[in-house]
Amino acid sequence: MTDRRGFLTAAVGTAGAALLPSISKAQEPFTLEKLPYAFDALEPHIDAKTMEIHWGRHHKAYVDNLNKALAGKEDLASKSIERLMIDVNSVPAAIRGSVINNGGGHYNHSVFWSLMKKDGGGEPTGATAKAIDQAFGSYAKFQEKLSTAAMTRFGSGWSWLVVNQMGMLDVVSFPNQDCPLSAGLKPVMGVDVWEHAYYLKYQNKRADYLKAWFNTLNWEVIGDRLAQATRKD
Ligand code: MN
């Protein structure tokens, strides 16, 4: 049931905290971080109401349900969200589905918010532009590839720019909240194409939402993520 070794490792890593367990920490190991901008910062591309509901209700529900699934499982609850999703196959079968959905939901959305900013968009520059050009031919071709992956994702899911196991840039799409980390990929940037991400403003026009989303991108953050994902270590 409980991975004893994992638990002991975690306890050593949080020395004092292990001796003085905090009740709130034990009940809420993962938290909903504040958005790095106001709800209306991404207007007119993504409307304030969508951001408020998407972050405050949808993302919050993933965090709350992840914490519920991990209640009493200190070895898992003490992991970082990244480590939890990378090692998701070692999660006990009884709660694995919940961790895939809610842990994935928490991680994916945390990344998603960070990729956008007020007055974002434009084209990448420097090393980011070079890497995208080398992998896809041009930024326009990359946009087309990411958009096609997003458009052809039937139902709910995400499209991602990832660095794969061979260290190459690639575009992939996953259903639901399946996390690229769990597939051994390093996610650089991704777009949420669940209807909750766009329905209030765009209704069924996913293509219009995607086109607008590119105008919100924070290339400083994406460049940093790309550099990290391609770093040889
Ligand atoms: Mn979402």
PDB file of N, CA and C in Angstrom, residues 125-189:
ATOM      1  N   THR A 125      11.840  35.134 -30.569  1.00  0.00           N
ATOM      2  CA  THR A 125      13.104  35.676 -31.073  1.00  0.00           C
ATOM      3  C   THR A 125      14.256  34.808 -30.563  1.00  0.00           C
ATOM      4  N   GLY A 126      15.444  35.116 -31.016  1.00  0.00           N
ATOM      5  CA  GLY A 126      16.660  34.492 -30.486  1.00  0.00           C
ATOM      6  C   GLY A 126      16.661  32.981 -30.572  1.00  0.00           C
ATOM      7  N   ALA A 127      17.099  32.359 -29.477  1.00  0.00           N
ATOM      8  CA  ALA A 127      17.273  30.905 -29.450  1.00  0.00           C
ATOM      9  C   ALA A 127      15.937  30.179 -29.644  1.00  0.00           C
ATOM     10  N   THR A 128      14.859  30.764 -29.128  1.00  0.00           N
ATOM     11  CA  THR A 128      13.545  30.120 -29.258  1.00  0.00           C
ATOM     12  C   THR A 128      13.121  30.082 -30.721  1.00  0.00           C
ATOM     13  N   ALA A 129      13.276  31.211 -31.406  1.00  0.00           N
ATOM     14  CA  ALA A 129      12.917  31.282 -32.819  1.00  0.00           C
ATOM     15  C   ALA A 129      13.757  30.290 -33.620  1.00  0.00           C
ATOM     16  N   LYS A 130      15.034  30.226 -33.298  1.00  0.00           N
ATOM     17  CA  LYS A 130      15.945  29.345 -34.027  1.00  0.00           C
ATOM     18  C   LYS A 130      15.536  27.878 -33.858  1.00  0.00           C
ATOM     19  N   ALA A 131      15.218  27.504 -32.614  1.00  0.00           N
ATOM     20  CA  ALA A 131      14.830  26.107 -32.344  1.00  0.00           C
ATOM     21  C   ALA A 131      13.533  25.754 -33.070  1.00  0.00           C
ATOM     22  N   ILE A 132      12.581  26.682 -33.076  1.00  0.00           N
ATOM     23  CA  ILE A 132      11.301  26.430 -33.747  1.00  0.00           C
ATOM     24  C   ILE A 132      11.502  26.356 -35.258  1.00  0.00           C
ATOM     25  N   ASP A 133      12.301  27.247 -35.808  1.00  0.00           N
ATOM     26  CA  ASP A 133      12.582  27.229 -37.250  1.00  0.00           C
ATOM     27  C   ASP A 133      13.248  25.911 -37.650  1.00  0.00           C
ATOM     28  N   GLN A 134      14.205  25.485 -36.842  1.00  0.00           N
ATOM     29  CA  GLN A 134      14.933  24.247 -37.167  1.00  0.00           C
ATOM     30  C   GLN A 134      14.006  23.034 -37.129  1.00  0.00           C
ATOM     31  N   ALA A 135      13.112  23.026 -36.152  1.00  0.00           N
ATOM     32  CA  ALA A 135      12.243  21.848 -35.982  1.00  0.00           C
ATOM     33  C   ALA A 135      11.075  21.836 -36.956  1.00  0.00           C
ATOM     34  N   PHE A 136      10.530  23.022 -37.260  1.00  0.00           N
ATOM     35  CA  PHE A 136       9.263  23.062 -38.013  1.00  0.00           C
ATOM     36  C   PHE A 136       9.344  23.845 -39.321  1.00  0.00           C
ATOM     37  N   GLY A 137      10.441  24.508 -39.576  1.00  0.00           N
ATOM     38  CA  GLY A 137      10.582  25.265 -40.819  1.00  0.00           C
ATOM     39  C   GLY A 137      10.390  26.755 -40.608  1.00  0.00           C
ATOM     40  N   SER A 138       9.370  27.116 -39.835  1.00  0.00           N
ATOM     41  CA  SER A 138       9.109  28.528 -39.546  1.00  0.00           C
ATOM     42  C   SER A 138       8.125  28.608 -38.384  1.00  0.00           C
ATOM     43  N   TYR A 139       7.974  29.805 -37.829  1.00  0.00           N
ATOM     44  CA  TYR A 139       7.007  29.976 -36.747  1.00  0.00           C
ATOM     45  C   TYR A 139       5.587  29.736 -37.265  1.00  0.00           C
ATOM     46  N   ALA A 140       5.324  30.187 -38.493  1.00  0.00           N
ATOM     47  CA  ALA A 140       3.984  29.989 -39.075  1.00  0.00           C
ATOM     48  C   ALA A 140       3.661  28.508 -39.208  1.00  0.00           C
ATOM     49  N   LYS A 141       4.659  27.732 -39.618  1.00  0.00           N
ATOM     50  CA  LYS A 141       4.422  26.296 -39.779  1.00  0.00           C
ATOM     51  C   LYS A 141       4.221  25.616 -38.422  1.00  0.00           C
ATOM     52  N   PHE A 142       4.953  26.104 -37.422  1.00  0.00           N
ATOM     53  CA  PHE A 142       4.762  25.574 -36.068  1.00  0.00           C
ATOM     54  C   PHE A 142       3.345  25.885 -35.575  1.00  0.00           C
ATOM     55  N   GLN A 143       2.895  27.117 -35.786  1.00  0.00           N
ATOM     56  CA  GLN A 143       1.536  27.501 -35.374  1.00  0.00           C
ATOM     57  C   GLN A 143       0.498  26.599 -36.033  1.00  0.00           C
ATOM     58  N   GLU A 144       0.736  26.334 -37.319  1.00  0.00           N
ATOM     59  CA  GLU A 144      -0.192  25.498 -38.065  1.00  0.00           C
ATOM     60  C   GLU A 144      -0.222  24.075 -37.486  1.00  0.00           C
ATOM     61  N   LYS A 145       0.959  23.577 -37.154  1.00  0.00           N
ATOM     62  CA  LYS A 145       1.047  22.208 -36.637  1.00  0.00           C
ATOM     63  C   LYS A 145       0.375  22.096 -35.265  1.00  0.00           C
ATOM     64  N   LEU A 146       0.644  23.061 -34.388  1.00  0.00           N
ATOM     65  CA  LEU A 146       0.031  23.042 -33.055  1.00  0.00           C
ATOM     66  C   LEU A 146      -1.487  23.203 -33.167  1.00  0.00           C
ATOM     67  N   SER A 147      -1.913  24.077 -34.070  1.00  0.00           N
ATOM     68  CA  SER A 147      -3.354  24.323 -34.251  1.00  0.00           C
ATOM     69  C   SER A 147      -4.061  23.099 -34.821  1.00  0.00           C
ATOM     70  N   THR A 148      -3.409  22.435 -35.775  1.00  0.00           N
ATOM     71  CA  THR A 148      -4.016  21.231 -36.354  1.00  0.00           C
ATOM     72  C   THR A 148      -4.159  20.150 -35.290  1.00  0.00           C
ATOM     73  N   ALA A 149      -3.128  19.994 -34.464  1.00  0.00           N
ATOM     74  CA  ALA A 149      -3.207  19.001 -33.381  1.00  0.00           C
ATOM     75  C   ALA A 149      -4.349  19.353 -32.433  1.00  0.00           C
ATOM     76  N   ALA A 150      -4.528  20.640 -32.186  1.00  0.00           N
ATOM     77  CA  ALA A 150      -5.595  21.098 -31.279  1.00  0.00           C
ATOM     78  C   ALA A 150      -6.965  20.935 -31.917  1.00  0.00           C
ATOM     79  N   MET A 151      -7.062  21.214 -33.206  1.00  0.00           N
ATOM     80  CA  MET A 151      -8.345  21.124 -33.904  1.00  0.00           C
ATOM     81  C   MET A 151      -8.802  19.681 -34.071  1.00  0.00           C
ATOM     82  N   THR A 152      -7.839  18.771 -34.227  1.00  0.00           N
ATOM     83  CA  THR A 152      -8.199  17.380 -34.483  1.00  0.00           C
ATOM     84  C   THR A 152      -8.298  16.560 -33.199  1.00  0.00           C
ATOM     85  N   ARG A 153      -8.064  17.186 -32.073  1.00  0.00           N
ATOM     86  CA  ARG A 153      -8.288  16.515 -30.784  1.00  0.00           C
ATOM     87  C   ARG A 153      -9.789  16.438 -30.575  1.00  0.00           C
ATOM     88  N   PHE A 154     -10.352  15.249 -30.717  1.00  0.00           N
ATOM     89  CA  PHE A 154     -11.792  15.081 -30.586  1.00  0.00           C
ATOM     90  C   PHE A 154     -12.171  15.173 -29.108  1.00  0.00           C
ATOM     91  N   GLY A 155     -13.174  15.976 -28.814  1.00  0.00           N
ATOM     92  CA  GLY A 155     -13.586  16.137 -27.423  1.00  0.00           C
ATOM     93  C   GLY A 155     -12.604  17.026 -26.677  1.00  0.00           C
ATOM     94  N   SER A 156     -12.312  16.671 -25.433  1.00  0.00           N
ATOM     95  CA  SER A 156     -11.502  17.533 -24.571  1.00  0.00           C
ATOM     96  C   SER A 156     -10.056  17.083 -24.521  1.00  0.00           C
ATOM     97  N   GLY A 157      -9.147  18.046 -24.458  1.00  0.00           N
ATOM     98  CA  GLY A 157      -7.738  17.701 -24.340  1.00  0.00           C
ATOM     99  C   GLY A 157      -6.847  18.897 -24.534  1.00  0.00           C
ATOM    100  N   TRP A 158      -5.607  18.613 -24.826  1.00  0.00           N
ATOM    101  CA  TRP A 158      -4.575  19.643 -24.952  1.00  0.00           C
ATOM    102  C   TRP A 158      -3.663  19.324 -26.139  1.00  0.00           C
ATOM    103  N   SER A 159      -3.058  20.380 -26.695  1.00  0.00           N
ATOM    104  CA  SER A 159      -1.962  20.212 -27.647  1.00  0.00           C
ATOM    105  C   SER A 159      -0.726  20.850 -27.049  1.00  0.00           C
ATOM    106  N   TRP A 160       0.400  20.232 -27.292  1.00  0.00           N
ATOM    107  CA  TRP A 160       1.642  20.658 -26.638  1.00  0.00           C
ATOM    108  C   TRP A 160       2.816  20.736 -27.604  1.00  0.00           C
ATOM    109  N   LEU A 161       3.683  21.687 -27.330  1.00  0.00           N
ATOM    110  CA  LEU A 161       5.046  21.641 -27.865  1.00  0.00           C
ATOM    111  C   LEU A 161       5.881  20.995 -26.769  1.00  0.00           C
ATOM    112  N   VAL A 162       6.538  19.900 -27.117  1.00  0.00           N
ATOM    113  CA  VAL A 162       7.320  19.165 -26.112  1.00  0.00           C
ATOM    114  C   VAL A 162       8.735  18.925 -26.619  1.00  0.00           C
ATOM    115  N   VAL A 163       9.608  18.569 -25.692  1.00  0.00           N
ATOM    116  CA  VAL A 163      10.906  18.006 -26.042  1.00  0.00           C
ATOM    117  C   VAL A 163      10.799  16.520 -25.740  1.00  0.00           C
ATOM    118  N   ASN A 164      11.043  15.689 -26.756  1.00  0.00           N
ATOM    119  CA  ASN A 164      10.857  14.251 -26.573  1.00  0.00           C
ATOM    120  C   ASN A 164      12.112  13.590 -26.002  1.00  0.00           C
ATOM    121  N   GLN A 165      12.044  12.257 -25.865  1.00  0.00           N
ATOM    122  CA  GLN A 165      13.142  11.538 -25.212  1.00  0.00           C
ATOM    123  C   GLN A 165      14.453  11.661 -25.966  1.00  0.00           C
ATOM    124  N   MET A 166      14.377  11.976 -27.261  1.00  0.00           N
ATOM    125  CA  MET A 166      15.601  12.128 -28.052  1.00  0.00           C
ATOM    126  C   MET A 166      16.106  13.573 -28.044  1.00  0.00           C
ATOM    127  N   GLY A 167      15.422  14.420 -27.271  1.00  0.00           N
ATOM    128  CA  GLY A 167      15.846  15.813 -27.184  1.00  0.00           C
ATOM    129  C   GLY A 167      15.350  16.666 -28.336  1.00  0.00           C
ATOM    130  N   MET A 168      14.381  16.130 -29.104  1.00  0.00           N
ATOM    131  CA  MET A 168      13.864  16.855 -30.269  1.00  0.00           C
ATOM    132  C   MET A 168      12.546  17.548 -29.932  1.00  0.00           C
ATOM    133  N   LEU A 169      12.318  18.707 -30.557  1.00  0.00           N
ATOM    134  CA  LEU A 169      11.028  19.384 -30.421  1.00  0.00           C
ATOM    135  C   LEU A 169       9.967  18.617 -31.209  1.00  0.00           C
ATOM    136  N   ASP A 170       8.782  18.521 -30.615  1.00  0.00           N
ATOM    137  CA  ASP A 170       7.705  17.813 -31.293  1.00  0.00           C
ATOM    138  C   ASP A 170       6.372  18.412 -30.845  1.00  0.00           C
ATOM    139  N   VAL A 171       5.351  18.232 -31.666  1.00  0.00           N
ATOM    140  CA  VAL A 171       3.995  18.650 -31.307  1.00  0.00           C
ATOM    141  C   VAL A 171       3.169  17.402 -31.066  1.00  0.00           C
ATOM    142  N   VAL A 172       2.511  17.350 -29.924  1.00  0.00           N
ATOM    143  CA  VAL A 172       1.681  16.196 -29.582  1.00  0.00           C
ATOM    144  C   VAL A 172       0.354  16.683 -29.017  1.00  0.00           C
ATOM    145  N   SER A 173      -0.608  15.773 -28.964  1.00  0.00           N
ATOM    146  CA  SER A 173      -1.894  16.107 -28.370  1.00  0.00           C
ATOM    147  C   SER A 173      -2.323  14.955 -27.473  1.00  0.00           C
ATOM    148  N   PHE A 174      -2.942  15.298 -26.363  1.00  0.00           N
ATOM    149  CA  PHE A 174      -3.414  14.284 -25.421  1.00  0.00           C
ATOM    150  C   PHE A 174      -4.875  14.542 -25.089  1.00  0.00           C
ATOM    151  N   PRO A 175      -5.631  13.472 -24.806  1.00  0.00           N
ATOM    152  CA  PRO A 175      -7.021  13.657 -24.386  1.00  0.00           C
ATOM    153  C   PRO A 175      -7.104  14.049 -22.907  1.00  0.00           C
ATOM    154  N   ASN A 176      -8.241  14.580 -22.534  1.00  0.00           N
ATOM    155  CA  ASN A 176      -8.570  14.837 -21.121  1.00  0.00           C
ATOM    156  C   ASN A 176      -7.485  15.694 -20.460  1.00  0.00           C
ATOM    157  N   GLN A 177      -7.006  15.254 -19.286  1.00  0.00           N
ATOM    158  CA  GLN A 177      -5.925  15.989 -18.627  1.00  0.00           C
ATOM    159  C   GLN A 177      -4.639  15.168 -18.620  1.00  0.00           C
ATOM    160  N   ASP A 178      -4.523  14.216 -19.529  1.00  0.00           N
ATOM    161  CA  ASP A 178      -3.313  13.388 -19.581  1.00  0.00           C
ATOM    162  C   ASP A 178      -2.091  14.293 -19.695  1.00  0.00           C
ATOM    163  N   CYS A 179      -1.113  14.035 -18.861  1.00  0.00           N
ATOM    164  CA  CYS A 179       0.018  14.956 -18.716  1.00  0.00           C
ATOM    165  C   CYS A 179       1.209  14.494 -19.556  1.00  0.00           C
ATOM    166  N   PRO A 180       1.809  15.392 -20.342  1.00  0.00           N
ATOM    167  CA  PRO A 180       2.978  15.008 -21.144  1.00  0.00           C
ATOM    168  C   PRO A 180       4.102  14.407 -20.297  1.00  0.00           C
ATOM    169  N   LEU A 181       4.237  14.863 -19.052  1.00  0.00           N
ATOM    170  CA  LEU A 181       5.294  14.332 -18.175  1.00  0.00           C
ATOM    171  C   LEU A 181       5.144  12.830 -17.987  1.00  0.00           C
ATOM    172  N   SER A 182       3.898  12.368 -17.950  1.00  0.00           N
ATOM    173  CA  SER A 182       3.631  10.940 -17.720  1.00  0.00           C
ATOM    174  C   SER A 182       3.990  10.101 -18.943  1.00  0.00           C
ATOM    175  N   ALA A 183       4.155  10.757 -20.094  1.00  0.00           N
ATOM    176  CA  ALA A 183       4.552  10.057 -21.320  1.00  0.00           C
ATOM    177  C   ALA A 183       6.057  10.227 -21.564  1.00  0.00           C
ATOM    178  N   GLY A 184       6.776  10.725 -20.559  1.00  0.00           N
ATOM    179  CA  GLY A 184       8.220  10.887 -20.700  1.00  0.00           C
ATOM    180  C   GLY A 184       8.617  12.087 -21.532  1.00  0.00           C
ATOM    181  N   LEU A 185       7.680  13.034 -21.715  1.00  0.00           N
ATOM    182  CA  LEU A 185       7.951  14.225 -22.524  1.00  0.00           C
ATOM    183  C   LEU A 185       8.126  15.441 -21.619  1.00  0.00           C
ATOM    184  N   LYS A 186       8.881  16.426 -22.108  1.00  0.00           N
ATOM    185  CA  LYS A 186       9.048  17.672 -21.355  1.00  0.00           C
ATOM    186  C   LYS A 186       8.213  18.757 -22.033  1.00  0.00           C
ATOM    187  N   PRO A 187       7.127  19.166 -21.397  1.00  0.00           N
ATOM    188  CA  PRO A 187       6.246  20.149 -22.029  1.00  0.00           C
ATOM    189  C   PRO A 187       6.824  21.557 -22.011  1.00  0.00           C
ATOM    190  N   VAL A 188       6.891  22.169 -23.172  1.00  0.00           N
ATOM    191  CA  VAL A 188       7.385  23.543 -23.290  1.00  0.00           C
ATOM    192  C   VAL A 188       6.212  24.513 -23.238  1.00  0.00           C
ATOM    193  N   MET A 189       5.216  24.275 -24.068  1.00  0.00           N
ATOM    194  CA  MET A 189       4.012  25.106 -24.064  1.00  0.00           C
ATOM    195  C   MET A 189       2.837  24.259 -24.522  1.00  0.00           C
TER     196      MET A 189
END
